[in-house]
PDB file of C-alpha atoms and ligand atoms in Angstrom:
ATOM      1  CA  MET A  25       0.000   0.000   0.000  1.00 94.00           C
ATOM      2  CA  ARG A  26       1.282   3.466  -0.796  1.00 97.00           C
ATOM      3  CA  ILE A  27       0.177   6.951   0.247  1.00 98.00           C
ATOM      4  CA  GLU A  28       0.285   9.583  -2.477  1.00 98.00           C
ATOM      5  CA  GLU A  29      -1.238  12.851  -3.546  1.00 98.00           C
ATOM      6  CA  GLU A  30      -4.551  12.223  -5.273  1.00 98.00           C
ATOM      7  CA  THR A  31      -4.546  12.677  -9.047  1.00 98.00           C
ATOM      8  CA  HIS A  32      -7.409  14.001 -11.131  1.00 98.00           C
ATOM      9  CA  ALA A  33      -7.876  10.524 -12.602  1.00 98.00           C
ATOM     10  CA  GLN A  34      -8.498   9.072  -9.121  1.00 98.00           C
ATOM     11  CA  ARG A  35     -11.338  11.426  -8.198  1.00 98.00           C
ATOM     12  CA  ALA A  36     -14.156   9.110  -9.276  1.00 98.00           C
ATOM     13  CA  GLN A  37     -12.643   6.297  -7.202  1.00 98.00           C
ATOM     14  CA  THR A  38     -12.319   8.647  -4.234  1.00 98.00           C
ATOM     15  CA  HIS A  39     -15.981   9.600  -4.558  1.00 98.00           C
ATOM     16  CA  ALA A  40     -17.017   5.928  -4.600  1.00 98.00           C
ATOM     17  CA  LEU A  41     -14.750   5.177  -1.639  1.00 98.00           C
ATOM     18  CA  ASN A  42     -16.319   7.919   0.497  1.00 98.00           C
ATOM     19  CA  ARG A  43     -19.781   6.584  -0.348  1.00 98.00           C
ATOM     20  CA  ALA A  44     -18.766   3.063   0.602  1.00 98.00           C
ATOM     21  CA  ALA A  45     -17.056   4.066   3.863  1.00 98.00           C
ATOM     22  CA  PHE A  46     -19.894   6.278   5.120  1.00 97.00           C
ATOM     23  CA  GLY A  47     -22.741   4.263   3.596  1.00 98.00           C
ATOM     24  CA  ARG A  48     -24.254   7.422   2.143  1.00 98.00           C
ATOM     25  CA  ALA A  49     -23.421  10.161  -0.365  1.00 98.00           C
ATOM     26  CA  ASP A  50     -23.134  13.198   1.963  1.00 97.00           C
ATOM     27  CA  GLU A  51     -19.369  13.080   2.535  1.00 98.00           C
ATOM     28  CA  ALA A  52     -18.575  12.193  -1.105  1.00 98.00           C
ATOM     29  CA  ASP A  53     -20.647  15.190  -2.180  1.00 98.00           C
ATOM     30  CA  LEU A  54     -18.907  17.384   0.402  1.00 98.00           C
ATOM     31  CA  VAL A  55     -15.555  16.478  -1.142  1.00 98.00           C
ATOM     32  CA  ASP A  56     -16.869  17.537  -4.561  1.00 98.00           C
ATOM     33  CA  ARG A  57     -18.152  20.862  -3.200  1.00 98.00           C
ATOM     34  CA  LEU A  58     -14.873  21.631  -1.442  1.00 98.00           C
ATOM     35  CA  ARG A  59     -13.004  20.938  -4.681  1.00 98.00           C
ATOM     36  CA  ALA A  60     -15.404  23.071  -6.713  1.00 98.00           C
ATOM     37  CA  ASP A  61     -14.888  25.984  -4.310  1.00 98.00           C
ATOM     38  CA  GLY A  62     -11.103  25.741  -4.618  1.00 98.00           C
ATOM     39  CA  LEU A  63     -10.599  25.041  -0.918  1.00 98.00           C
ATOM     40  CA  VAL A  64      -8.457  21.910  -1.111  1.00 98.00           C
ATOM     41  CA  ARG A  65      -5.039  22.236   0.496  1.00 98.00           C
ATOM     42  CA  LEU A  66      -4.045  18.571   0.421  1.00 98.00           C
ATOM     43  CA  SER A  67      -5.812  15.436  -0.796  1.00 98.00           C
ATOM     44  CA  LEU A  68      -4.045  12.137  -0.122  1.00 99.00           C
ATOM     45  CA  VAL A  69      -5.062   8.643  -1.149  1.00 98.00           C
ATOM     46  CA  ALA A  70      -3.985   5.198   0.013  1.00 98.00           C
ATOM     47  CA  VAL A  71      -3.574   2.950  -3.007  1.00 98.00           C
ATOM     48  CA  GLU A  72      -3.409  -0.830  -3.161  1.00 97.00           C
ATOM     49  CA  ASP A  73      -3.098  -2.567  -6.546  1.00 96.00           C
ATOM     50  CA  ASP A  74      -4.125   0.652  -8.317  1.00 95.00           C
ATOM     51  CA  GLU A  75      -7.281   0.832  -6.196  1.00 97.00           C
ATOM     52  CA  VAL A  76      -8.015   3.787  -3.911  1.00 98.00           C
ATOM     53  CA  VAL A  77      -8.715   2.225  -0.503  1.00 98.00           C
ATOM     54  CA  GLY A  78      -8.313   5.311   1.670  1.00 98.00           C
ATOM     55  CA  HIS A  79      -8.663   9.083   1.373  1.00 98.00           C
ATOM     56  CA  ILE A  80      -8.056  12.140   3.532  1.00 98.00           C
ATOM     57  CA  LEU A  81      -8.872  15.725   2.675  1.00 98.00           C
ATOM     58  CA  PHE A  82      -7.470  18.912   4.200  1.00 98.00           C
ATOM     59  CA  THR A  83      -9.064  22.233   3.260  1.00 98.00           C
ATOM     60  CA  ARG A  84      -8.287  25.836   4.066  1.00 98.00           C
ATOM     61  CA  LEU A  85     -10.104  26.956   7.208  1.00 98.00           C
ATOM     62  CA  PRO A  86     -10.170  30.684   8.001  1.00 98.00           C
ATOM     63  CA  THR A  87      -8.977  30.886  11.607  1.00 98.00           C
ATOM     64  CA  ARG A  88      -8.003  33.778  13.890  1.00 98.00           C
ATOM     65  CA  VAL A  89      -6.625  33.847  17.421  1.00 98.00           C
ATOM     66  CA  ASP A  90      -6.373  37.137  19.314  1.00 98.00           C
ATOM     67  CA  GLY A  91      -6.873  38.934  15.992  1.00 96.00           C
ATOM     68  CA  ARG A  92      -3.987  37.061  14.328  1.00 98.00           C
ATOM     69  CA  GLU A  93      -4.710  35.092  11.170  1.00 98.00           C
ATOM     70  CA  VAL A  94      -3.641  31.468  11.552  1.00 98.00           C
ATOM     71  CA  ASP A  95      -2.673  29.274   8.588  1.00 98.00           C
ATOM     72  CA  ALA A  96      -5.068  26.441   9.449  1.00 98.00           C
ATOM     73  CA  VAL A  97      -6.754  23.518   7.767  1.00 98.00           C
ATOM     74  CA  ALA A  98      -9.850  21.464   8.397  1.00 98.00           C
ATOM     75  CA  LEU A  99      -9.356  17.701   8.311  1.00 98.00           C
ATOM     76  CA  ALA A 100     -12.563  16.422   6.695  1.00 97.00           C
ATOM     77  CA  PRO A 101     -13.622  14.041   5.556  1.00 97.00           C
ATOM     78  CA  MET A 102     -11.471  10.964   5.789  1.00 98.00           C
ATOM     79  CA  ALA A 103     -12.482   7.485   4.768  1.00 98.00           C
ATOM     80  CA  VAL A 104     -11.083   3.985   4.560  1.00 98.00           C
ATOM     81  CA  HIS A 105     -12.801   1.271   2.566  1.00 98.00           C
ATOM     82  CA  PRO A 106     -14.750  -1.070   4.886  1.00 97.00           C
ATOM     83  CA  HIS A 107     -12.571  -4.028   3.838  1.00 97.00           C
ATOM     84  CA  TRP A 108      -9.473  -2.122   4.938  1.00 97.00           C
ATOM     85  CA  GLN A 109     -10.658  -0.501   8.161  1.00 97.00           C
ATOM     86  CA  GLY A 110      -8.765  -1.232  11.335  1.00 97.00           C
ATOM     87  CA  ALA A 111      -5.534  -2.054   9.490  1.00 97.00           C
ATOM     88  CA  GLY A 112      -3.745   1.232  10.111  1.00 97.00           C
ATOM     89  CA  VAL A 113      -4.517   2.854   6.752  1.00 98.00           C
ATOM     90  CA  GLY A 114      -6.371   5.768   8.321  1.00 98.00           C
ATOM     91  CA  SER A 115      -3.539   6.393  10.781  1.00 98.00           C
ATOM     92  CA  GLU A 116      -0.990   6.479   7.966  1.00 98.00           C
ATOM     93  CA  LEU A 117      -3.109   8.966   6.037  1.00 98.00           C
ATOM     94  CA  VAL A 118      -3.457  11.256   9.050  1.00 98.00           C
ATOM     95  CA  ARG A 119       0.236  11.132   9.954  1.00 98.00           C
ATOM     96  CA  GLU A 120       1.457  11.624   6.391  1.00 98.00           C
ATOM     97  CA  GLY A 121      -0.990  14.468   5.793  1.00 98.00           C
ATOM     98  CA  LEU A 122      -0.063  16.299   8.996  1.00 98.00           C
ATOM     99  CA  ALA A 123       3.663  15.867   8.312  1.00 98.00           C
ATOM    100  CA  ARG A 124       3.355  17.304   4.813  1.00 98.00           C
ATOM    101  CA  LEU A 125       1.284  20.249   6.015  1.00 98.00           C
ATOM    102  CA  ALA A 126       3.723  21.007   8.829  1.00 98.00           C
ATOM    103  CA  CYS A 127       6.562  21.059   6.283  1.00 98.00           C
ATOM    104  CA  GLU A 128       4.610  23.557   4.202  1.00 97.00           C
ATOM    105  CA  GLY A 129       4.309  25.896   7.175  1.00 98.00           C
ATOM    106  CA  CYS A 130       0.717  25.143   8.062  1.00 98.00           C
ATOM    107  CA  GLU A 131       0.204  26.176  11.699  1.00 98.00           C
ATOM    108  CA  ALA A 132      -2.828  24.205  12.858  1.00 98.00           C
ATOM    109  CA  ALA A 133      -5.339  21.507  11.965  1.00 98.00           C
ATOM    110  CA  ILE A 134      -8.924  21.311  13.157  1.00 98.00           C
ATOM    111  CA  VAL A 135     -11.174  18.256  13.102  1.00 98.00           C
ATOM    112  CA  LEU A 136     -14.720  17.408  14.039  1.00 96.00           C
ATOM    113  CA  GLY A 137     -14.517  13.673  14.543  1.00 95.00           C
ATOM    114  CA  HIS A 138     -14.464  10.616  16.742  1.00 94.00           C
ATOM    115  CA  PRO A 139     -13.092  11.631  20.190  1.00 97.00           C
ATOM    116  CA  GLY A 140     -11.664   8.128  20.560  1.00 96.00           C
ATOM    117  CA  TYR A 141      -9.636   8.329  17.356  1.00 96.00           C
ATOM    118  CA  TYR A 142      -8.007  11.713  16.763  1.00 97.00           C
ATOM    119  CA  PRO A 143      -6.322  12.367  20.152  1.00 98.00           C
ATOM    120  CA  ARG A 144      -3.748   9.652  19.280  1.00 98.00           C
ATOM    121  CA  PHE A 145      -2.412  12.065  16.648  1.00 98.00           C
ATOM    122  CA  GLY A 146      -2.232  14.905  19.156  1.00 98.00           C
ATOM    123  CA  PHE A 147      -5.625  16.497  18.520  1.00 98.00           C
ATOM    124  CA  SER A 148      -7.089  18.064  21.651  1.00 98.00           C
ATOM    125  CA  ALA A 149     -10.608  19.201  22.492  1.00 98.00           C
ATOM    126  CA  ALA A 150      -9.158  21.403  25.250  1.00 97.00           C
ATOM    127  CA  LEU A 151      -7.065  23.296  22.699  1.00 98.00           C
ATOM    128  CA  ALA A 152     -10.073  23.765  20.398  1.00 98.00           C
ATOM    129  CA  ALA A 153     -12.303  24.997  23.215  1.00 97.00           C
ATOM    130  CA  LYS A 154     -11.051  28.581  22.900  1.00 97.00           C
ATOM    131  CA  LEU A 155     -12.068  28.699  19.229  1.00 97.00           C
ATOM    132  CA  ALA A 156     -15.578  29.955  18.613  1.00 96.00           C
ATOM    133  CA  SER A 157     -17.276  27.753  16.030  1.00 95.00           C
ATOM    134  CA  PRO A 158     -20.632  26.111  15.366  1.00 91.00           C
ATOM    135  CA  PHE A 159     -19.300  23.180  17.384  1.00 89.00           C
ATOM    136  CA  ALA A 160     -18.419  22.489  20.979  1.00 84.00           C
ATOM    137  CA  GLY A 161     -17.567  19.454  23.022  1.00 93.00           C
ATOM    138  CA  GLU A 162     -15.140  16.589  22.790  1.00 96.00           C
ATOM    139  CA  ALA A 163     -15.586  15.957  19.044  1.00 97.00           C
ATOM    140  CA  PHE A 164     -14.257  19.413  18.128  1.00 97.00           C
ATOM    141  CA  MET A 165     -10.468  19.117  18.310  1.00 98.00           C
ATOM    142  CA  ALA A 166      -7.390  21.103  17.324  1.00 98.00           C
ATOM    143  CA  LEU A 167      -3.698  20.389  16.821  1.00 98.00           C
ATOM    144  CA  GLU A 168      -0.801  22.802  16.518  1.00 98.00           C
ATOM    145  CA  LEU A 169       1.457  21.907  13.586  1.00 98.00           C
ATOM    146  CA  ALA A 170       3.865  24.720  14.420  1.00 98.00           C
ATOM    147  CA  ALA A 171       4.946  25.665  17.925  1.00 97.00           C
ATOM    148  CA  GLY A 172       2.491  28.226  19.283  1.00 97.00           C
ATOM    149  CA  GLY A 173       0.332  27.935  16.168  1.00 98.00           C
ATOM    150  CA  LEU A 174      -2.815  28.551  18.181  1.00 98.00           C
ATOM    151  CA  ARG A 175      -1.210  30.558  20.981  1.00 98.00           C
ATOM    152  CA  GLY A 176      -3.539  33.148  22.439  1.00 97.00           C
ATOM    153  CA  GLU A 177      -6.599  33.705  24.557  1.00 97.00           C
ATOM    154  CA  ALA A 178      -9.512  33.317  22.198  1.00 97.00           C
ATOM    155  CA  GLY A 179     -10.213  32.847  18.541  1.00 98.00           C
ATOM    156  CA  GLU A 180     -12.642  31.659  15.937  1.00 97.00           C
ATOM    157  CA  VAL A 181     -12.901  29.368  12.937  1.00 97.00           C
ATOM    158  CA  ARG A 182     -15.240  30.117  10.063  1.00 96.00           C
ATOM    159  CA  TYR A 183     -16.339  27.093   8.073  1.00 96.00           C
ATOM    160  CA  PRO A 184     -16.721  27.922   4.369  1.00 97.00           C
ATOM    161  CA  ALA A 185     -20.226  27.634   2.913  1.00 96.00           C
ATOM    162  CA  ALA A 186     -19.345  24.343   1.177  1.00 96.00           C
ATOM    163  CA  PHE A 187     -19.572  22.617   4.558  1.00 95.00           C
ATOM    164  CA  GLY A 188     -23.230  23.556   4.779  1.00 92.00           C
ATOM    165  CA  ILE A 189     -22.850  24.630   8.404  1.00 87.00           C
ATOM    166  CA  ASP A 190     -24.683  27.633   9.768  1.00 66.00           C
ATOM    167  CA  ALA A 191     -22.408  30.277  11.215  1.00 53.00           C
ATOM    168  CA  ALA A 192     -21.955  30.276  14.971  1.00 43.00           C
TER     169      ALA A 192
HETATM  170  C1  COA B   6     -12.550   6.245  10.912  1.00 55.80           C
HETATM  171  C2  COA B   6     -11.684   5.623   9.816  1.00 55.80           C
HETATM  172  C3  COA B   6     -11.282   6.676   8.808  1.00 55.80           C
HETATM  173  C4  COA B   6     -10.419   5.068  10.505  1.00 55.80           C
HETATM  174  O1  COA B   6      -9.579   4.479   9.522  1.00 55.80           O
HETATM  175  P1  COA B   6      -8.916   3.060   9.815  1.00 55.80           P
HETATM  176  O2  COA B   6      -7.938   2.756   8.737  1.00 55.80           O
HETATM  177  O3  COA B   6      -9.997   2.075  10.057  1.00 55.80           O
HETATM  178  O4  COA B   6      -8.170   3.400  11.190  1.00 55.80           O
HETATM  179  P2  COA B   6      -6.850   2.746  11.786  1.00 55.80           P
HETATM  180  O5  COA B   6      -6.744   1.324  11.358  1.00 55.80           O
HETATM  181  O6  COA B   6      -5.716   3.635  11.528  1.00 55.80           O
HETATM  182  O7  COA B   6      -7.191   2.843  13.318  1.00 55.80           O
HETATM  183  C5  COA B   6      -8.160   1.973  13.855  1.00 55.80           C
HETATM  184  C6  COA B   6      -8.740   2.648  15.056  1.00 55.80           C
HETATM  185  O8  COA B   6      -9.794   3.526  14.635  1.00 55.80           O
HETATM  186  C7  COA B   6     -10.876   3.344  15.492  1.00 55.80           C
HETATM  187  N1  COA B   6     -12.132   3.697  14.846  1.00 55.80           N
HETATM  188  C8  COA B   6     -12.572   3.323  13.642  1.00 55.80           C
HETATM  189  N2  COA B   6     -13.821   3.797  13.436  1.00 55.80           N
HETATM  190  C9  COA B   6     -14.148   4.478  14.547  1.00 55.80           C
HETATM  191  C10 COA B   6     -15.303   5.149  14.971  1.00 55.80           C
HETATM  192  N3  COA B   6     -16.395   5.211  14.215  1.00 55.80           N
HETATM  193  N4  COA B   6     -15.293   5.753  16.186  1.00 55.80           N
HETATM  194  C11 COA B   6     -14.200   5.683  16.978  1.00 55.80           C
HETATM  195  N5  COA B   6     -13.092   5.015  16.642  1.00 55.80           N
HETATM  196  C12 COA B   6     -13.074   4.417  15.442  1.00 55.80           C
HETATM  197  C13 COA B   6     -10.838   1.874  15.809  1.00 55.80           C
HETATM  198  O9  COA B   6     -11.541   1.600  16.987  1.00 55.80           O
HETATM  199  C14 COA B   6      -9.346   1.632  16.005  1.00 55.80           C
HETATM  200  O10 COA B   6      -8.984   1.992  17.301  1.00 55.80           O
HETATM  201  P3  COA B   6      -7.867   1.197  18.128  1.00 55.80           P
HETATM  202  O11 COA B   6      -6.578   1.393  17.365  1.00 55.80           O
HETATM  203  O12 COA B   6      -7.876   1.852  19.463  1.00 55.80           O
HETATM  204  O13 COA B   6      -8.316  -0.225  18.115  1.00 55.80           O
HETATM  205  C15 COA B   6     -12.404   4.456   9.106  1.00 55.80           C
HETATM  206  O14 COA B   6     -12.759   3.486  10.036  1.00 55.80           O
HETATM  207  C16 COA B   6     -13.638   4.881   8.319  1.00 55.80           C
HETATM  208  O15 COA B   6     -13.552   5.208   7.140  1.00 55.80           O
HETATM  209  N6  COA B   6     -14.815   4.872   8.957  1.00 55.80           N
HETATM  210  C17 COA B   6     -16.062   5.231   8.291  1.00 55.80           C
HETATM  211  C18 COA B   6     -16.070   6.692   7.898  1.00 55.80           C
HETATM  212  C19 COA B   6     -15.738   7.618   9.056  1.00 55.80           C
HETATM  213  O16 COA B   6     -16.318   7.498  10.132  1.00 55.80           O
HETATM  214  N7  COA B   6     -14.799   8.558   8.832  1.00 55.80           N
HETATM  215  C20 COA B   6     -14.288   9.443   9.857  1.00 55.80           C
HETATM  216  C21 COA B   6     -15.075  10.687   9.979  1.00 55.80           C
HETATM  217  S1  COA B   6     -14.481  11.632  11.375  1.00 55.80           S
END
């Protein structure tokens, strides 16, 4: 299995994978909307025998802390084909994606996801708690990719319209 940047030719497979992993079209359609709106920062796929078995998407997420603009991304969605779940594919996608973004100077990543999954990569609900957003609670988590990336008292994240989330 290899992790690589998604190519245009793989997009249909990625769409089908998201449908299969979530058992519905919502997340696959979200990926298409985020692409259409030019928000994609990094899209990685896990490939086995030329088949896309995993996908992770990072998109630009307008974020400010104490009035300072933060170079931040939203991690969403991510999906691993049901036949491949629990084999470490998702973890590899997260780690590779975060490493690449950190190298590019990205300062922070934000996720709304399973509280039992993302903390192993360093995501913290406590760190996200100071960021005003439509979300609250343990599923809303943040990770600094650069030292002090989210340093400050209070901030906010503004999810682009493609997410279909009402403003806070
Ligand atoms: C969540 C998902 C991306 C994880 O990918 P994966 O390749 O199966 O994950 P890994 O093999 O790296 O890690 C497995 C761990 O994920 C955990 N996990 C998987 N699905 C989970 C869920 N719905 N809630 C909480 N934890 C979950 C497993 O319990 C396992 O934990 P353990 O290591 O403590 O046993 C994948 O299971 C998936 O596509 N699920 C359906 C779609 C989805 O929910 N996407 C995430 C949206 S936030």
